[in-house]
Amino acid sequence: AIRMTQSPSSFSASTGDRVTITCRASQGISSYLAWYQQKPGKAPKLLIYAASTLQSGVPSRFSGSGSGTDFTLTISCLQSEDFATYYCQQYYSYPFTFGQGTRLEIK
Amino acid sequence: EVQLVESGGVVVQPGGSLRLSCAASGFTFDDYTMHWVRQAPGKGLEWVSLISWDGGSTYYADSVKGRFTISRDNSKNSLYLQMNSLRTEDTALYYCAILGGDRPFDYWGQGTLVTVSS
């Protein structure tokens, strides 16, 4: 199975900050990568697919980049509603796998 | 409106069996591959299984292979997960989901809680 490793696992930031979360695949996955946001008690919400395509309705402050093994999710100007846990997920091969998550907390 | 509603989660003893169901509505069910994803309390997401639109192809996470069976009934717009030989580490919230992949059609239910405990 392809292992997905996110960094950092958690960190604190302030409203207005620019933040970047990294996801690394244990082998090349082309651009078959999605990013999800999950808030407590809620189901995950798709933010980005195909590594860099923004899901409809997702604010443009979210962006994704990368291909092969290294990917990033960037939030350009943090808003209060962005404090949540973020997961990357590869769909290049079965079994699909998620990263361990990055918890973004308010500083 | 797309809706995925899971049911069947209960408390079960280790070694026991359980069948989860997911009722789908608001979209053409037999057009889509369907997935189960789980989340242990306070932990991350773990993909569990998928089934192709016609049921002809199924895949499983190594952690459940040989113990869980995914199935679907397109005439009833329903997805199922038969869970056998349950272990304490199977305790989790189980989500029924359409994972869009390279398509923006991505939806999740609210989950059903399975607790494996003696």
XYZ file of N, CA and C in Angstrom:
675
model
N 0.844 -1.197 0.000
C 0.000 0.000 0.000
C 0.885 1.254 0.000
N 0.404 2.277 -0.679
C 1.119 3.557 -0.706
C 0.905 4.276 0.622
N 2.008 4.700 1.205
C 1.923 5.396 2.478
C 1.939 6.904 2.220
N 1.015 7.611 2.868
C 0.920 9.063 2.739
C 1.329 9.690 4.064
N 2.309 10.565 4.025
C 2.835 11.171 5.248
C 2.655 12.681 5.180
N 1.924 13.223 6.139
C 1.685 14.663 6.199
C 2.592 15.310 7.231
N 2.947 16.547 6.971
C 3.673 17.328 7.955
C 3.256 18.783 7.882
N 3.161 19.451 9.039
C 3.300 18.837 10.362
C 2.039 18.074 10.743
N 2.081 17.376 11.879
C 0.891 16.676 12.365
C -0.088 17.649 13.006
N 0.454 18.716 13.577
C -0.384 19.780 14.119
C 0.447 21.049 14.232
N -0.232 22.160 14.194
C 0.447 23.417 14.447
C -0.569 24.510 14.714
N -0.073 25.591 15.298
C -0.904 26.738 15.647
C -0.591 27.893 14.720
N -1.650 28.615 14.351
C -1.490 29.773 13.484
C -2.545 30.808 13.845
N -2.387 31.982 13.297
C -3.313 33.084 13.587
C -4.117 33.441 12.354
N -5.285 33.994 12.592
C -6.107 34.497 11.489
C -5.280 35.461 10.655
N -5.360 35.288 9.328
C -4.602 36.118 8.418
C -3.284 35.515 7.969
N -2.805 34.496 8.674
C -1.548 33.850 8.307
C -1.695 33.089 6.995
N -0.538 32.885 6.362
C -0.455 31.984 5.213
C 0.145 30.681 5.732
N -0.518 29.573 5.463
C -0.045 28.288 5.982
C 0.078 27.274 4.845
N 1.031 26.374 5.028
C 1.273 25.329 4.041
C 1.371 23.982 4.748
N 0.655 23.015 4.233
C 0.694 21.636 4.731
C 1.283 20.772 3.619
N 2.164 19.875 4.006
C 2.850 19.022 3.042
C 2.366 17.583 3.152
N 2.282 16.933 2.020
C 1.906 15.515 1.950
C 2.896 14.817 1.028
N 3.482 13.741 1.515
C 4.442 12.992 0.718
C 3.980 11.554 0.540
N 4.008 11.077 -0.693
C 3.635 9.689 -0.997
C 4.874 8.806 -1.030
N 4.703 7.563 -0.614
C 5.833 6.642 -0.563
C 6.271 6.169 -1.948
N 5.440 6.413 -2.953
C 5.813 6.180 -4.347
C 5.027 7.155 -5.207
N 5.421 7.302 -6.454
C 4.785 8.276 -7.310
C 3.305 8.007 -7.544
N 2.497 9.050 -7.447
C 1.060 8.916 -7.643
C 0.544 9.900 -8.702
N 1.467 10.386 -9.543
C 1.082 11.381 -10.549
C 0.357 12.530 -9.847
N -0.836 12.867 -10.294
C -1.609 13.939 -9.634
C -2.891 13.403 -9.008
N -2.888 12.105 -8.682
C -4.089 11.463 -8.139
C -4.183 11.689 -6.639
N -4.371 12.947 -6.275
C -4.378 13.326 -4.865
C -5.516 14.286 -4.574
N -6.171 14.053 -3.438
C -7.241 14.930 -2.962
C -6.889 15.455 -1.572
N -7.443 16.611 -1.270
C -7.322 17.204 0.070
C -8.725 17.365 0.668
N -8.861 16.971 1.934
C -10.125 17.088 2.651
C -9.936 17.937 3.902
N -11.014 18.601 4.276
C -11.082 19.334 5.544
C -12.132 18.659 6.417
N -11.800 18.459 7.692
C -12.783 17.886 8.606
C -12.859 18.717 9.877
N -14.071 19.076 10.240
C -14.310 19.778 11.490
C -14.917 18.797 12.490
N -14.748 19.061 13.795
C -15.225 18.110 14.819
C -16.699 17.763 14.653
N -16.980 16.467 14.683
C -18.351 15.986 14.596
C -18.960 16.021 13.213
N -18.138 16.346 12.209
C -18.640 16.448 10.849
C -17.909 15.490 9.920
N -18.565 15.164 8.807
C -17.919 14.362 7.789
C -16.872 15.205 7.051
N -15.872 14.560 6.489
C -14.884 15.307 5.692
C -15.527 16.001 4.503
N -14.890 17.102 4.107
C -15.350 17.892 2.974
C -14.214 17.998 1.958
N -14.510 17.700 0.700
C -13.491 17.778 -0.345
C -13.149 19.233 -0.651
N -11.844 19.526 -0.622
C -11.374 20.856 -0.969
C -10.770 20.892 -2.372
N -9.891 19.941 -2.632
C -9.096 19.920 -3.857
C -8.992 18.496 -4.369
N -9.070 18.324 -5.673
C -8.834 17.035 -6.295
C -7.885 17.202 -7.466
N -7.386 16.097 -7.948
C -6.364 16.126 -9.002
C -5.207 17.052 -8.623
N -4.874 17.032 -7.354
C -3.742 17.760 -6.763
C -3.905 19.264 -6.704
N -4.599 19.856 -7.697
C -4.626 21.321 -7.742
C -5.960 21.908 -8.180
N -6.967 21.090 -8.412
C -8.268 21.587 -8.871
C -9.164 21.871 -7.676
N -9.618 23.102 -7.585
C -10.451 23.520 -6.466
C -11.878 23.008 -6.649
N -12.404 22.354 -5.617
C -13.794 21.899 -5.654
C -14.711 23.125 -5.698
N -15.811 22.988 -6.410
C -16.780 24.068 -6.507
C -17.240 24.519 -5.123
N -17.288 25.828 -4.920
C -17.753 26.369 -3.654
C -16.674 26.557 -2.605
N -15.480 26.037 -2.863
C -14.379 26.188 -1.904
C -13.700 27.541 -2.155
N -13.450 28.303 -1.090
C -12.851 29.629 -1.276
C -11.499 29.584 -1.982
N -11.222 30.614 -2.743
C -9.998 30.646 -3.551
C -8.737 30.825 -2.712
N -8.880 31.069 -1.407
C -7.678 31.150 -0.565
C -7.020 29.768 -0.401
N -7.758 28.709 -0.740
C -7.197 27.359 -0.722
C -6.584 27.043 -2.087
N -5.403 26.452 -2.069
C -4.785 26.022 -3.316
C -3.937 24.783 -3.065
N -3.782 23.991 -4.108
C -2.976 22.785 -4.013
C -1.981 22.728 -5.145
N -0.861 22.061 -4.883
C 0.149 21.909 -5.925
C 0.907 20.617 -5.713
N 1.679 20.251 -6.720
C 2.529 19.072 -6.627
C 2.140 17.983 -7.592
N 3.044 17.051 -7.761
C 2.796 15.841 -8.539
C 3.913 14.851 -8.227
N 3.667 13.602 -8.531
C 4.670 12.582 -8.224
C 4.568 12.135 -6.779
N 5.474 12.612 -5.946
C 5.461 12.195 -4.542
C 5.247 13.336 -3.559
N 5.398 14.576 -3.978
C 5.350 15.697 -3.046
C 4.248 16.690 -3.406
N 3.422 16.993 -2.391
C 2.248 17.823 -2.595
C 2.120 18.834 -1.457
N 1.460 19.951 -1.759
C 1.207 20.934 -0.721
C -0.217 21.469 -0.826
N -0.766 21.782 0.340
C -2.020 22.515 0.458
C -1.667 23.852 1.109
N -2.062 24.937 0.471
C -1.788 26.264 1.003
C -3.093 27.002 1.250
N -3.154 27.634 2.403
C -4.259 28.541 2.720
C -3.636 29.923 2.789
N -4.058 30.809 1.898
C -3.314 32.062 1.719
C -3.558 33.062 2.837
N -4.725 33.075 3.424
C -5.059 34.037 4.462
C -6.079 33.376 5.381
N -5.587 32.798 6.464
C -6.433 31.989 7.340
C -7.637 32.762 7.860
N -8.783 32.116 7.782
C -9.990 32.642 8.388
C -10.367 31.746 9.569
N -11.223 32.272 10.432
C -11.571 31.532 11.650
C -12.190 30.176 11.325
N -12.919 30.108 10.225
C -13.597 28.853 9.876
C -12.649 27.801 9.292
N -11.371 28.175 9.102
C -10.408 27.235 8.519
C -9.716 26.371 9.575
N -9.944 26.675 10.836
C -9.303 25.867 11.871
C -10.022 24.530 11.942
N -9.286 23.487 11.560
C -9.856 22.163 11.334
C -8.702 21.182 11.151
N -9.048 19.940 10.822
C -8.036 18.943 10.491
C -8.086 18.687 8.986
N -6.911 18.584 8.374
C -6.792 18.415 6.930
C -6.139 17.077 6.618
N -6.671 16.393 5.612
C -6.164 15.089 5.197
C -5.866 15.090 3.696
N -4.759 14.496 3.322
C -4.536 14.178 1.916
C -4.945 12.725 1.690
N -5.280 12.399 0.453
C -5.709 11.034 0.111
C -5.274 10.728 -1.321
N -4.638 9.579 -1.501
C -4.245 9.179 -2.858
C -5.281 8.231 -3.441
N -5.555 8.412 -4.709
C -6.454 7.497 -5.421
C -5.778 6.979 -6.678
N -4.459 6.858 -6.610
C -3.681 6.327 -7.731
C -3.808 4.816 -7.818
N -3.818 4.162 -6.647
C -3.925 2.704 -6.653
C -4.637 2.223 -5.396
N -5.164 0.988 -5.500
C -5.825 0.374 -4.347
C -4.773 -0.334 -3.474
N -4.927 -0.312 -2.164
C -5.986 0.394 -1.422
C -5.754 1.898 -1.401
N -6.825 2.661 -1.551
C -6.701 4.098 -1.360
C -6.178 4.348 0.061
N -5.419 5.415 0.235
C -4.875 5.684 1.554
C -4.924 7.176 1.857
N -5.120 7.482 3.142
C -5.134 8.850 3.640
C -3.842 9.131 4.406
N -3.462 10.389 4.435
C -2.441 10.811 5.368
C -2.997 10.783 6.778
N -2.115 10.951 7.761
C -2.530 10.834 9.162
C -3.263 12.073 9.662
N -3.282 13.124 8.859
C -3.997 14.335 9.238
C -3.088 15.420 9.782
N -3.491 16.661 9.558
C -2.804 17.835 10.113
C -3.844 18.673 10.818
N -3.679 18.811 12.117
C -4.624 19.583 12.908
C -4.146 21.025 12.999
N -4.948 21.936 12.521
C -4.633 23.355 12.500
C -5.409 24.041 13.628
N -4.671 24.605 14.561
C -5.285 25.204 15.742
C -5.038 26.703 15.780
N -5.883 27.380 16.524
C -5.744 28.826 16.673
C -4.635 29.132 17.675
N -3.744 30.062 17.304
C -2.655 30.461 18.198
C -3.196 31.431 19.233
N -31.028 16.619 -4.007
C -29.940 16.674 -3.044
C -29.425 15.265 -2.755
N -28.120 15.114 -2.852
C -27.513 13.816 -2.558
C -27.594 13.536 -1.064
N -28.059 12.344 -0.738
C -28.084 11.919 0.665
C -27.549 10.501 0.777
N -26.709 10.298 1.776
C -26.190 8.981 2.135
C -26.454 8.806 3.627
N -27.250 7.806 3.963
C -27.640 7.610 5.350
C -27.240 6.209 5.794
N -26.269 6.156 6.696
C -25.788 4.891 7.227
C -26.635 4.429 8.405
N -26.657 3.117 8.608
C -27.341 2.547 9.761
C -26.708 1.203 10.088
N -27.043 0.698 11.282
C -26.588 -0.629 11.670
C -25.499 -0.656 12.714
N -24.947 0.486 13.049
C -23.888 0.518 14.043
C -24.433 0.247 15.446
N -23.770 -0.645 16.173
C -24.165 -1.016 17.526
C -22.919 -1.402 18.314
N -23.132 -1.804 19.567
C -22.068 -2.388 20.372
C -22.085 -3.901 20.146
N -20.935 -4.466 19.829
C -20.839 -5.902 19.546
C -19.591 -6.457 20.218
N -19.649 -7.704 20.588
C -18.503 -8.327 21.266
C -17.420 -8.712 20.260
N -16.171 -8.755 20.721
C -15.096 -9.238 19.840
C -15.432 -10.624 19.292
N -15.154 -10.801 18.003
C -15.480 -12.049 17.336
C -16.860 -12.057 16.712
N -17.639 -11.064 17.020
C -19.000 -10.992 16.509
C -19.084 -10.478 15.086
N -20.334 -10.396 14.603
C -20.604 -9.950 13.230
C -21.619 -8.825 13.244
N -21.608 -8.081 12.152
C -22.478 -6.927 12.041
C -22.621 -6.583 10.570
N -23.788 -6.073 10.181
C -23.980 -5.617 8.813
C -24.389 -4.155 8.823
N -23.602 -3.331 8.173
C -23.930 -1.924 8.016
C -24.663 -1.721 6.702
N -25.556 -0.730 6.690
C -26.279 -0.379 5.473
C -26.111 1.111 5.192
N -26.246 1.465 3.932
C -26.207 2.868 3.520
C -27.295 3.069 2.474
N -28.250 3.936 2.786
C -29.333 4.244 1.847
C -28.971 5.509 1.084
N -28.983 5.398 -0.233
C -28.572 6.508 -1.089
C -29.775 7.112 -1.805
N -29.744 8.425 -1.996
C -30.802 9.094 -2.743
C -30.273 10.382 -3.337
N -30.992 10.899 -4.321
C -30.633 12.186 -4.905
C -29.655 12.108 -6.062
N -29.294 10.908 -6.460
C -28.394 10.735 -7.603
C -28.629 9.343 -8.187
N -28.071 9.098 -9.348
C -28.232 7.802 -9.998
C -27.229 6.821 -9.392
N -27.707 6.046 -8.436
C -26.836 5.202 -7.603
C -25.954 4.282 -8.444
N -26.527 3.643 -9.450
C -25.747 2.643 -10.186
C -24.798 3.257 -11.209
N -24.614 4.570 -11.161
C -23.577 5.215 -11.972
C -22.244 5.312 -11.239
N -22.246 5.007 -9.925
C -21.087 5.361 -9.106
C -20.493 4.205 -8.333
N -19.144 4.208 -8.276
C -18.420 3.380 -7.325
C -18.689 3.932 -5.925
N -18.856 3.049 -4.972
C -19.153 3.439 -3.601
C -18.071 2.928 -2.655
N -17.873 3.672 -1.569
C -16.797 3.387 -0.619
C -17.319 3.345 0.814
N -16.566 2.647 1.656
C -16.679 2.761 3.110
C -15.344 3.301 3.620
N -15.431 4.292 4.488
C -14.269 4.893 5.144
C -14.580 4.913 6.642
N -13.599 4.637 7.479
C -13.853 4.640 8.915
C -12.905 5.566 9.642
N -13.311 5.909 10.861
C -12.517 6.804 11.702
C -12.662 6.360 13.145
N -11.595 5.826 13.703
C -11.591 5.445 15.108
C -11.691 6.706 15.965
N -12.221 6.594 17.168
C -12.400 7.779 18.016
C -11.105 8.550 18.216
N -11.131 9.835 17.857
C -9.970 10.690 18.017
C -8.831 10.436 17.052
N -9.067 9.597 16.046
C -8.011 9.231 15.104
C -8.329 9.741 13.695
N -7.456 9.383 12.755
C -7.614 9.837 11.385
C -8.529 8.952 10.556
N -8.625 9.296 9.287
C -9.482 8.566 8.361
C -8.754 7.338 7.822
N -9.493 6.259 7.686
C -8.954 5.035 7.105
C -9.913 4.522 6.044
N -9.446 4.460 4.814
C -10.244 3.876 3.749
C -10.408 2.381 4.001
N -11.634 1.857 3.827
C -11.932 0.462 4.163
C -12.161 -0.396 2.927
N -13.037 0.069 2.018
C -13.421 -0.794 0.916
C -14.120 0.006 -0.168
N -14.142 -0.539 -1.375
C -14.952 0.038 -2.444
C -15.593 -1.062 -3.269
N -16.664 -0.681 -3.954
C -17.352 -1.583 -4.872
C -17.708 -0.801 -6.132
N -17.466 -1.412 -7.270
C -17.754 -0.749 -8.542
C -19.253 -0.597 -8.752
N -19.617 0.158 -9.758
C -21.019 0.500 -9.992
C -21.911 -0.736 -10.134
N -21.352 -1.799 -10.713
C -22.162 -2.999 -10.953
C -21.876 -4.117 -9.967
N -21.032 -3.830 -8.984
C -20.684 -4.863 -8.013
C -19.643 -5.847 -8.503
N -19.160 -5.661 -9.710
C -18.240 -6.614 -10.288
C -16.822 -6.562 -9.754
N -16.458 -5.442 -9.167
C -15.111 -5.270 -8.618
C -15.198 -4.762 -7.196
N -14.417 -5.368 -6.329
C -14.352 -4.927 -4.934
C -12.887 -4.884 -4.494
N -12.597 -3.981 -3.577
C -11.246 -3.859 -3.028
C -11.365 -3.577 -1.530
N -10.324 -4.001 -0.803
C -10.354 -3.876 0.649
C -9.008 -3.405 1.186
N -9.051 -2.706 2.302
C -7.834 -2.426 3.050
C -7.295 -3.731 3.619
N -5.988 -3.816 3.745
C -5.387 -5.038 4.277
C -5.917 -5.359 5.672
N -6.248 -4.329 6.437
C -6.686 -4.519 7.821
C -8.037 -5.225 7.930
N -8.810 -5.253 6.847
C -10.140 -5.875 6.909
C -10.309 -7.013 5.898
N -9.318 -7.210 5.044
C -9.422 -8.222 3.999
C -9.649 -9.601 4.616
N -10.621 -10.315 4.066
C -10.946 -11.641 4.563
C -11.964 -11.634 5.685
N -12.249 -10.468 6.249
C -13.220 -10.380 7.359
C -14.450 -9.554 6.966
N -14.248 -8.545 6.121
C -15.351 -7.681 5.710
C -15.708 -7.979 4.250
N -16.994 -7.802 3.936
C -17.473 -7.968 2.554
C -18.381 -6.806 2.199
N -18.038 -6.127 1.127
C -18.863 -5.020 0.641
C -19.801 -5.549 -0.439
N -21.006 -5.007 -0.470
C -21.958 -5.395 -1.509
C -22.916 -4.235 -1.751
N -23.707 -4.352 -2.794
C -24.681 -3.317 -3.116
C -25.896 -3.941 -3.766
N -27.031 -3.239 -3.633
C -28.266 -3.646 -4.314
C -28.751 -2.410 -5.063
N -28.471 -2.366 -6.350
C -28.821 -1.177 -7.129
C -30.330 -0.997 -7.251
N -31.091 -2.062 -7.115
C -32.547 -1.944 -7.188
C -33.107 -1.248 -5.950
N -32.312 -1.263 -4.874
C -32.737 -0.622 -3.623
C -31.902 0.610 -3.286
N -31.018 1.005 -4.196
C -30.126 2.157 -3.940
C -29.426 2.016 -2.595
N -28.897 0.839 -2.351
C -28.309 0.558 -1.042
C -26.931 -0.078 -1.146
N -26.094 0.289 -0.188
C -24.734 -0.222 -0.031
C -24.657 -0.927 1.315
N -23.841 -1.986 1.361
C -23.737 -2.763 2.590
C -22.279 -3.056 2.922
N -22.042 -3.319 4.219
C -20.743 -3.804 4.659
C -20.989 -4.894 5.693
N -20.698 -6.121 5.314
C -20.788 -7.253 6.245
C -19.458 -7.364 6.962
N -19.506 -7.299 8.277
C -18.305 -7.274 9.093
C -18.299 -8.515 9.982
N -17.347 -9.390 9.792
C -17.219 -10.614 10.580
C -15.929 -10.604 11.389
N -15.849 -11.495 12.361
C -14.641 -11.624 13.192
C -14.162 -10.264 13.692
N -15.093 -9.512 14.244
C -14.774 -8.147 14.648
C -13.759 -8.111 15.787
N -12.906 -7.095 15.728
C -11.852 -6.880 16.711
C -12.055 -5.527 17.377
N -11.442 -5.353 18.536
C -11.590 -4.069 19.228
C -11.093 -2.923 18.357
N -10.073 -3.190 17.542
C -9.529 -2.133 16.686
C -10.439 -1.769 15.508
N -11.546 -2.473 15.344
C -12.538 -2.099 14.336
C -13.518 -1.047 14.866
N -13.398 -0.710 16.146
C -14.248 0.329 16.717
C -14.016 1.641 15.995
N -15.079 2.208 15.428
C -14.929 3.411 14.619
C -16.289 3.917 14.164
N -16.281 5.134 13.665
C -17.411 5.694 12.929
C -17.218 5.295 11.475
N -18.203 4.622 10.911
C -18.104 4.137 9.537
C -18.918 5.049 8.612
N -18.224 5.615 7.633
C -18.855 6.484 6.652
C -19.070 5.743 5.336
N -20.215 5.949 4.768
C -20.508 5.583 3.396
C -20.165 6.811 2.546
N -19.494 6.628 1.416
C -19.039 7.797 0.670
C -18.946 7.533 -0.827
N -19.127 8.597 -1.575
C -18.748 8.629 -2.981
C -17.463 9.447 -2.998
N -16.352 8.821 -3.307
C -15.083 9.547 -3.398
C -14.877 9.908 -4.869
N -14.846 11.196 -5.119
C -14.881 11.638 -6.505
C -13.670 11.288 -7.337
N -12.506 11.140 -6.701
C -11.305 10.942 -7.506
C -11.065 12.168 -8.355
N -10.988 11.986 -9.643
C -10.750 13.111 -10.548
C -12.042 13.822 -10.956
N -13.140 13.455 -10.338
C -14.400 14.141 -10.604
C -14.828 14.857 -9.336
N -15.515 15.968 -9.479
C -15.898 16.753 -8.298
C -17.102 16.205 -7.556
N -17.615 15.026 -7.918
C -18.792 14.451 -7.283
C -18.339 13.640 -6.076
N -18.318 14.261 -4.908
C -17.750 13.677 -3.692
C -18.707 13.945 -2.544
N -19.272 12.894 -1.961
C -20.264 13.041 -0.901
C -20.033 11.993 0.174
N -20.349 12.373 1.413
C -20.196 11.492 2.562
C -21.491 11.499 3.368
N -21.794 10.366 4.004
C -22.861 10.341 4.985
C -22.371 10.892 6.310
N -23.185 10.789 7.334
C -22.805 11.278 8.655
C -22.185 10.181 9.524
N -22.224 8.957 9.032
C -21.540 7.871 9.732
C -22.430 7.113 10.699
N -22.026 5.872 10.965
C -22.686 5.036 11.965
C -21.595 4.434 12.843
N -21.812 4.464 14.145
C -20.774 4.088 15.099
C -20.820 2.603 15.420
N -19.694 1.948 15.221
C -19.525 0.554 15.592
C -18.562 0.492 16.768
N -19.003 -0.140 17.832
C -18.158 -0.308 19.013
C -17.978 -1.798 19.274
N -16.738 -2.244 19.281
C -16.426 -3.643 19.543
C -15.821 -3.725 20.933
N -16.587 -4.300 21.833
C -16.156 -4.325 23.225
C -16.846 -5.459 23.957
N -16.131 -6.040 24.922
C -16.738 -7.090 25.738
C -17.368 -6.504 26.991
